[in-house]
mmCIF file of C-alpha atoms in Angstrom:
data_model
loop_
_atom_site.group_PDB
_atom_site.id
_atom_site.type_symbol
_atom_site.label_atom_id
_atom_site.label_comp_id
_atom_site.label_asym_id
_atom_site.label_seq_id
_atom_site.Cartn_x
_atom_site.Cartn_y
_atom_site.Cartn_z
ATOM 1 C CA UNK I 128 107.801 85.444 114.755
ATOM 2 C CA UNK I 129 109.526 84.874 118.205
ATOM 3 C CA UNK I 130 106.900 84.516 121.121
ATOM 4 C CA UNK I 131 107.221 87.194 123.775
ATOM 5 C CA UNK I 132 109.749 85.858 126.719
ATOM 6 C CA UNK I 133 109.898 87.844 129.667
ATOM 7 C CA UNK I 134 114.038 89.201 130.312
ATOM 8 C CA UNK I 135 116.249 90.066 133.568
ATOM 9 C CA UNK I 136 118.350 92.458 132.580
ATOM 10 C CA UNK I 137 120.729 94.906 134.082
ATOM 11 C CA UNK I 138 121.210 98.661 132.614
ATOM 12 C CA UNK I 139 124.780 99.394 130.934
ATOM 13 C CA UNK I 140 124.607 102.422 130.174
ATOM 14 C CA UNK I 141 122.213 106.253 129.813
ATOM 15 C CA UNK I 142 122.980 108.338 127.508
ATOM 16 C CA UNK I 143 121.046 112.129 127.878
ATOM 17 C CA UNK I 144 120.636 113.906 124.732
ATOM 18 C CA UNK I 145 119.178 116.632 126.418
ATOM 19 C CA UNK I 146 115.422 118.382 127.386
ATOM 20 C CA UNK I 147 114.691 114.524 129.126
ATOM 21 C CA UNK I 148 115.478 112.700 126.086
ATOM 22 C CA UNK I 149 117.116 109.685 126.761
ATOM 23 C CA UNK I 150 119.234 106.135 125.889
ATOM 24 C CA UNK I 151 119.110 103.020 128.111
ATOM 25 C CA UNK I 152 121.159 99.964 126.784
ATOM 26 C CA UNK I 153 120.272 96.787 128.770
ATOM 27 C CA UNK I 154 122.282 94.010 129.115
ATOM 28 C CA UNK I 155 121.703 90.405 129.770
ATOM 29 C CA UNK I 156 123.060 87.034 130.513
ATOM 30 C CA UNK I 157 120.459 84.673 128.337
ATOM 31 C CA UNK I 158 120.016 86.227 124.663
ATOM 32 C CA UNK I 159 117.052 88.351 123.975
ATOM 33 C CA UNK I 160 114.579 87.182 121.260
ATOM 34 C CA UNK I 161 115.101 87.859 117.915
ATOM 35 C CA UNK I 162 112.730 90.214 116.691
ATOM 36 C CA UNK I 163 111.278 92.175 113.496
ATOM 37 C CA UNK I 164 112.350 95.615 113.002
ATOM 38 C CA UNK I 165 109.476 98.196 114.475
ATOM 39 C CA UNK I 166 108.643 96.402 116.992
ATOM 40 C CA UNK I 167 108.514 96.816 121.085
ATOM 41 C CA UNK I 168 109.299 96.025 124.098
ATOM 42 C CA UNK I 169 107.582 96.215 127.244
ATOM 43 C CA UNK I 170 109.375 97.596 130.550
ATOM 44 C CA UNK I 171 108.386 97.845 134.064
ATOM 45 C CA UNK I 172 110.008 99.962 137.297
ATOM 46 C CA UNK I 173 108.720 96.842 139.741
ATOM 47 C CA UNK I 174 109.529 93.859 141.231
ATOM 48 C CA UNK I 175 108.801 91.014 139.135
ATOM 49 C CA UNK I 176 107.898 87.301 140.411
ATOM 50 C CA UNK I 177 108.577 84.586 137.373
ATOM 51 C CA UNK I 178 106.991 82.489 139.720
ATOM 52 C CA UNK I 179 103.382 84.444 140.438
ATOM 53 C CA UNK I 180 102.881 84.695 136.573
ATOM 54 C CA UNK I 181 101.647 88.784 137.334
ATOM 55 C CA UNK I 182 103.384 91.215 134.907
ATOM 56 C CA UNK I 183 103.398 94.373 136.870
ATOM 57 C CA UNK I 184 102.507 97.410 135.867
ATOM 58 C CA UNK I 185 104.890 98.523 132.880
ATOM 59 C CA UNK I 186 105.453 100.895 129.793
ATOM 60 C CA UNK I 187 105.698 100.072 126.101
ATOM 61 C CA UNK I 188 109.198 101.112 123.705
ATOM 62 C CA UNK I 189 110.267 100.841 120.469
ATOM 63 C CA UNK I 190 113.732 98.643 120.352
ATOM 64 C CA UNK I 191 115.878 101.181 118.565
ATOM 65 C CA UNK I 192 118.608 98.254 118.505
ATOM 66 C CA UNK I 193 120.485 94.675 119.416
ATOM 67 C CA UNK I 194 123.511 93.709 119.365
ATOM 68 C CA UNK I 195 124.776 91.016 117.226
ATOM 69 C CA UNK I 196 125.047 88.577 119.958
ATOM 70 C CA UNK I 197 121.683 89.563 121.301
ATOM 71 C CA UNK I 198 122.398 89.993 125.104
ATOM 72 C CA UNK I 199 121.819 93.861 124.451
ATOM 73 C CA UNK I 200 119.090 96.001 123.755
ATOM 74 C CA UNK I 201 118.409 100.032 123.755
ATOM 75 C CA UNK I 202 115.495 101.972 123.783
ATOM 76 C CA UNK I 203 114.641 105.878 123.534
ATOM 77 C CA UNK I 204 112.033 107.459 125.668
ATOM 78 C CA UNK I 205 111.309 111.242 126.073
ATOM 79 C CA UNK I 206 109.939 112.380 129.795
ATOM 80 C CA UNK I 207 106.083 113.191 128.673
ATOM 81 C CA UNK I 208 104.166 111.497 131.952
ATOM 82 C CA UNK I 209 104.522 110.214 135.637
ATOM 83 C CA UNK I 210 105.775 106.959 134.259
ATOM 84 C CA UNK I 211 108.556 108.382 132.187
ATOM 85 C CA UNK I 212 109.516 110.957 134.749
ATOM 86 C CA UNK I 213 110.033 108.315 137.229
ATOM 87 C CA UNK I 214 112.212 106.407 134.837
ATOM 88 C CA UNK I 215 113.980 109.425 134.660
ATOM 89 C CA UNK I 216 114.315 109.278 138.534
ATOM 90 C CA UNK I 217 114.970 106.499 139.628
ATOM 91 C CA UNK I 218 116.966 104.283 136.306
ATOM 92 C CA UNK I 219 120.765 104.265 137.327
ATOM 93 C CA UNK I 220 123.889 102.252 135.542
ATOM 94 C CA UNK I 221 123.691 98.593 136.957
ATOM 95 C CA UNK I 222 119.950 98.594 138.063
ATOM 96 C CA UNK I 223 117.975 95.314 137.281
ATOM 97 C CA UNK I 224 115.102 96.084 135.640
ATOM 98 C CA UNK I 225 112.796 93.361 133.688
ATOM 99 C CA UNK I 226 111.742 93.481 129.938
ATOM 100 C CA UNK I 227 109.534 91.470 127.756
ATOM 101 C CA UNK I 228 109.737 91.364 124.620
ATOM 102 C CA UNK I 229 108.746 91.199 121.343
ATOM 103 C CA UNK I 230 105.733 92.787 120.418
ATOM 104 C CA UNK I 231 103.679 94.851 117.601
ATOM 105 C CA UNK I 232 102.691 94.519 114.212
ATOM 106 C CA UNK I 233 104.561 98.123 113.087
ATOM 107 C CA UNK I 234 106.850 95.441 111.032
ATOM 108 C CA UNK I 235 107.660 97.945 107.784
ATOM 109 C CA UNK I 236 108.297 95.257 105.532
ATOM 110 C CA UNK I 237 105.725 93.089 106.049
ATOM 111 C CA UNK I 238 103.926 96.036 104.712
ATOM 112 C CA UNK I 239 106.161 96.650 101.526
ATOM 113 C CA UNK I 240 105.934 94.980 98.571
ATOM 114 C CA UNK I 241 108.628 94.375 94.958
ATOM 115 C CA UNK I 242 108.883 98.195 93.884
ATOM 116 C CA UNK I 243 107.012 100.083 96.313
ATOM 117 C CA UNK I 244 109.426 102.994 98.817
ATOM 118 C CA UNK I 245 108.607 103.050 102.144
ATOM 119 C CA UNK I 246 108.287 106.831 103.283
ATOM 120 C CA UNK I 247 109.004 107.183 107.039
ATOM 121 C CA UNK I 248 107.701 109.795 109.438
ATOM 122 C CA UNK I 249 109.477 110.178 112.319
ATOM 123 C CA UNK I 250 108.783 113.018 115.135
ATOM 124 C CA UNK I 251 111.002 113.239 117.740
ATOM 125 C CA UNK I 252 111.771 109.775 119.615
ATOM 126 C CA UNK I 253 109.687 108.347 117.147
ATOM 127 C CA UNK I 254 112.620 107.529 114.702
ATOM 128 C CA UNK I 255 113.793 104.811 117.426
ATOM 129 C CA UNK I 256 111.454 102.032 115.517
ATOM 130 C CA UNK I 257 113.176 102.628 111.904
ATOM 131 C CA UNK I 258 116.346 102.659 112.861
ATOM 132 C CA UNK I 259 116.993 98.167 112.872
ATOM 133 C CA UNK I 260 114.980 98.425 109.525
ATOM 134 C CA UNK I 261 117.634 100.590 108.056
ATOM 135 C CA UNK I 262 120.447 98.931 109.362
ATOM 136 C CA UNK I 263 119.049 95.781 107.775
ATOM 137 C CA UNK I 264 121.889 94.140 105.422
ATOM 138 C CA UNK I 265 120.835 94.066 102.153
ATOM 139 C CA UNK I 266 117.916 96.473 102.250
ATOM 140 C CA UNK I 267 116.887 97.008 98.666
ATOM 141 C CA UNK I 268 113.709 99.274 99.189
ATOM 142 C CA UNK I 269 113.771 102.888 97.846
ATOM 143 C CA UNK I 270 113.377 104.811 101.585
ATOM 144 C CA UNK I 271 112.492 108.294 102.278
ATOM 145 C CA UNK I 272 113.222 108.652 106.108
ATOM 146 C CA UNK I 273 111.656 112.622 107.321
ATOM 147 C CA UNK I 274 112.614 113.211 110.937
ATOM 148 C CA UNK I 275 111.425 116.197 112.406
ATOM 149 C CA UNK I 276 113.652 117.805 115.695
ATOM 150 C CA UNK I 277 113.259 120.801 117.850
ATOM 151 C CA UNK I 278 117.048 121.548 117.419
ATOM 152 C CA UNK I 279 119.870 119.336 116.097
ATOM 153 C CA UNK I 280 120.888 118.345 119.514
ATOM 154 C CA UNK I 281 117.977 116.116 120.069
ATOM 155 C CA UNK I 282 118.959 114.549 116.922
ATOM 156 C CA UNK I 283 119.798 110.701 118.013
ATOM 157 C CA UNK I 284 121.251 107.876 116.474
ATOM 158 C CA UNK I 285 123.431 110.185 114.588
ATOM 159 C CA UNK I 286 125.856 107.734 113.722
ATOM 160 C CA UNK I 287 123.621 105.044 112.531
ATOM 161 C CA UNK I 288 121.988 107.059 110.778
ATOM 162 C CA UNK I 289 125.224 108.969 108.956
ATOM 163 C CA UNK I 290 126.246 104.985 107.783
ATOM 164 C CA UNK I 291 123.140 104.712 105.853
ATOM 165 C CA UNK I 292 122.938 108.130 104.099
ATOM 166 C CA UNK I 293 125.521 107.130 101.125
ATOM 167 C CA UNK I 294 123.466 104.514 100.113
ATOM 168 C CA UNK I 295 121.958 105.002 96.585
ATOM 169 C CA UNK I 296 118.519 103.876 98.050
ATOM 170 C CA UNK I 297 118.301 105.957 101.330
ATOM 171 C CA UNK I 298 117.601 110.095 101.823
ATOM 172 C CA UNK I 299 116.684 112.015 104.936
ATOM 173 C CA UNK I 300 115.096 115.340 105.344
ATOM 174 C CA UNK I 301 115.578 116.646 108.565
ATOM 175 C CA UNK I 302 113.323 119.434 109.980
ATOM 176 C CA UNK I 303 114.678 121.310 112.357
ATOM 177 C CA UNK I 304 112.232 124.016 114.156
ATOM 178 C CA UNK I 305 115.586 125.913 115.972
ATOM 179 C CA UNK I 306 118.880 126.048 113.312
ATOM 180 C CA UNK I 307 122.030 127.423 114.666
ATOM 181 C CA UNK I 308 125.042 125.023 113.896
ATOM 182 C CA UNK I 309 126.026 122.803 111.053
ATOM 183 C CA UNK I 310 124.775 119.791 110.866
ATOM 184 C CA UNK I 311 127.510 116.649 111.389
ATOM 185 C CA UNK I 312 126.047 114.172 108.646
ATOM 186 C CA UNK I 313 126.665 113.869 105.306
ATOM 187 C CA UNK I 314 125.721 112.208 102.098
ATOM 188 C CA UNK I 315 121.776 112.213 100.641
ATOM 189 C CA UNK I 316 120.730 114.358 103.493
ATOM 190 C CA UNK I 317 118.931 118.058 103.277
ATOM 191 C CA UNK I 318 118.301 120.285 106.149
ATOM 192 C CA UNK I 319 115.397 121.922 106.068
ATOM 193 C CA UNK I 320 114.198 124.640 108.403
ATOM 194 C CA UNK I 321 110.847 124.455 110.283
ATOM 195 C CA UNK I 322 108.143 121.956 111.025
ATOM 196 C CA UNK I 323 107.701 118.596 109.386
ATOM 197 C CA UNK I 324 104.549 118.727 107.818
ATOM 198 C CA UNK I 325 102.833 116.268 105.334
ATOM 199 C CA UNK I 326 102.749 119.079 102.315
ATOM 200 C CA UNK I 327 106.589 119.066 102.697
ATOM 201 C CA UNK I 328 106.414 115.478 102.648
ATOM 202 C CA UNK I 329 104.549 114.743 99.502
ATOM 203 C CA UNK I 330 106.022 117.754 97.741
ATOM 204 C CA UNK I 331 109.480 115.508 97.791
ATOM 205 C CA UNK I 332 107.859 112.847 96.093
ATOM 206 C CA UNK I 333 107.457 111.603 92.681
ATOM 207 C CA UNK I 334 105.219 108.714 92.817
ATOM 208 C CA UNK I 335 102.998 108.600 95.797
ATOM 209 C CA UNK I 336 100.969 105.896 94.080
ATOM 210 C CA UNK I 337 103.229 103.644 94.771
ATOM 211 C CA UNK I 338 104.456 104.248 98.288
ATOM 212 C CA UNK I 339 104.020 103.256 101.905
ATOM 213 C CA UNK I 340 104.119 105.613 104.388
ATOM 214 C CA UNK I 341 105.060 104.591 107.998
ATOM 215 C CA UNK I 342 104.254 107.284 111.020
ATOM 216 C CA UNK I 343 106.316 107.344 114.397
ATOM 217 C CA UNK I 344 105.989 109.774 117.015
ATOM 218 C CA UNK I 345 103.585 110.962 119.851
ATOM 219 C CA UNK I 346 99.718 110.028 119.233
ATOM 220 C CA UNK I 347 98.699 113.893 117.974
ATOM 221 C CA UNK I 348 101.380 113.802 115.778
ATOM 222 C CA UNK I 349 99.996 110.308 114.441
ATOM 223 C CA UNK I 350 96.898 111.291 114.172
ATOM 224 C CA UNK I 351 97.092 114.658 112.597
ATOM 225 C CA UNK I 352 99.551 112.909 109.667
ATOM 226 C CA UNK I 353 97.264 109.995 109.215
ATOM 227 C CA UNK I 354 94.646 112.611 108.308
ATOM 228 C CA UNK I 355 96.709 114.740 106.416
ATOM 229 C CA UNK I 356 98.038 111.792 103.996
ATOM 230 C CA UNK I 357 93.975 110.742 103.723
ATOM 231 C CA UNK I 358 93.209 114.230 102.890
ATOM 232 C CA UNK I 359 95.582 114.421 100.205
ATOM 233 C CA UNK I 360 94.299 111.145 98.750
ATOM 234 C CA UNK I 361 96.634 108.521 99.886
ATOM 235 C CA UNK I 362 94.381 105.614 100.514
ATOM 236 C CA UNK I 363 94.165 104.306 104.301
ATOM 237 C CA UNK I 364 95.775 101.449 103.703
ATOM 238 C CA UNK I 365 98.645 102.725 102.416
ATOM 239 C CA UNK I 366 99.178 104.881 105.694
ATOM 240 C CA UNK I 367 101.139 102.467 108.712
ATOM 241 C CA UNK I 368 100.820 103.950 112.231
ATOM 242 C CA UNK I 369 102.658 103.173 115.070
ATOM 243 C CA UNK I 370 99.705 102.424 117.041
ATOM 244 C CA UNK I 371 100.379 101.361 120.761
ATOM 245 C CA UNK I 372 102.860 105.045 120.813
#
């Protein structure tokens, strides 16, 4: 696993997806470390001295993706504190901002083993860490991805997600708390209408016994699932959490 390098980078571009969801893509002149899929970087708002050796004060995201020649990264964050807001604030196209990366142990298939499925449990933002997992080239694993979405506006990384859902080993169910308009995607996808909930979850699958379950999303969320999936007798260490969200 690569060791953590610290990274001056410059952001390309912001994409809004609406109620303070967002996209930064950062770009930069040395490559970024390779890293495992579901795990994080770390990104700070301040000045940072490569010669002091103080990181400053900084967040933690999930890197949704890379590009092949690894001089670009992007994250998703969602306003939700003073940290985020000023992100929000104060983050414009060709800003330098530093990064360090990688981090985290939320590596899904260090987890999985021959014949097991990894079941994924994404609220909100929290599908950012999945996505380089299922855009890995010849991914195998039987996957269950469950996203769950205020409307289908907030849905992001549409397209990524829409090259994935023809393959024989991939399916999505997407709660949506607010439906109005059709959904664009296509493939092994079903809409379903309200809140993601573990009963949902479990109802959809056939052998529980021998799956992984991954959760992404804010800390209630995690914690409420995590319980849930104990509750219904899915042993703890079956049960992945994306601890440092």
């Amino acid at each position: 696993m690569a060791n953590p390098q610290k990274i001056n980078a410059i952001v390309k571009e912001i994409e809004a997806y609406g109620r303070q969801v967002y996209k930064l893509v950062f770009k930069s002149e040395r490559k970024f470390p390779r890293f495992k899929a579901g795990q994080f970087l770390h990104l700070t708002l301040e000045e940072y001295d490569p010669t002091s050796g103080f990181w400053p004060e900084s967040r933690v995201f999930s890197i949704a993706s890379c590009s092949d020649d690894r001089t670009e990264v992007s994250i998703v964050y969602s306003v939700k504190g003073l940290y985020t807001k000023k992100m929000e604030e104060t983050i414009l196209i060709g800003m330098p901002i530093w990064l360090k990366a990688p981090y985290g142990e939320f590596i899904i298939c260090n987890h999985i083993q021959d014949g097991q499925a990894a079941i994924l449990i994404a609220g909100g933002t929290g599908v950012s860490p999945f996505i380089p997992f299922l855009n890995q080239s010849g991914n195998s694993t039987t996957i269950q991805l469950n996203y769950g979405l205020r409307n289908k506006d907030l849905m992001i990384f549409e397209e990524e997600l829409s090259s994935v859902l023809n393959q024989d080993n991939f399916s999505m169910n997407l709660y949506l708390e607010e439906t109005s308009d059709q959904i664009t995607v296509s493939g092994n996808l079903d809409v379903k209408e309200g809140l993601l909930s573990v009963n949902n979850i479990l109802n959809d699958i056939q052998k529980k016994d021998n799956s992984v379950f991954f959760i992404s999303g804010p800390p209630t969320m995690i914690e409420l699932f995590q319980q849930q999936l104990m509750q219904s007798g899915i042993l703890k260490d079956k049960i992945i959490i994306d601890e440092w969200g």
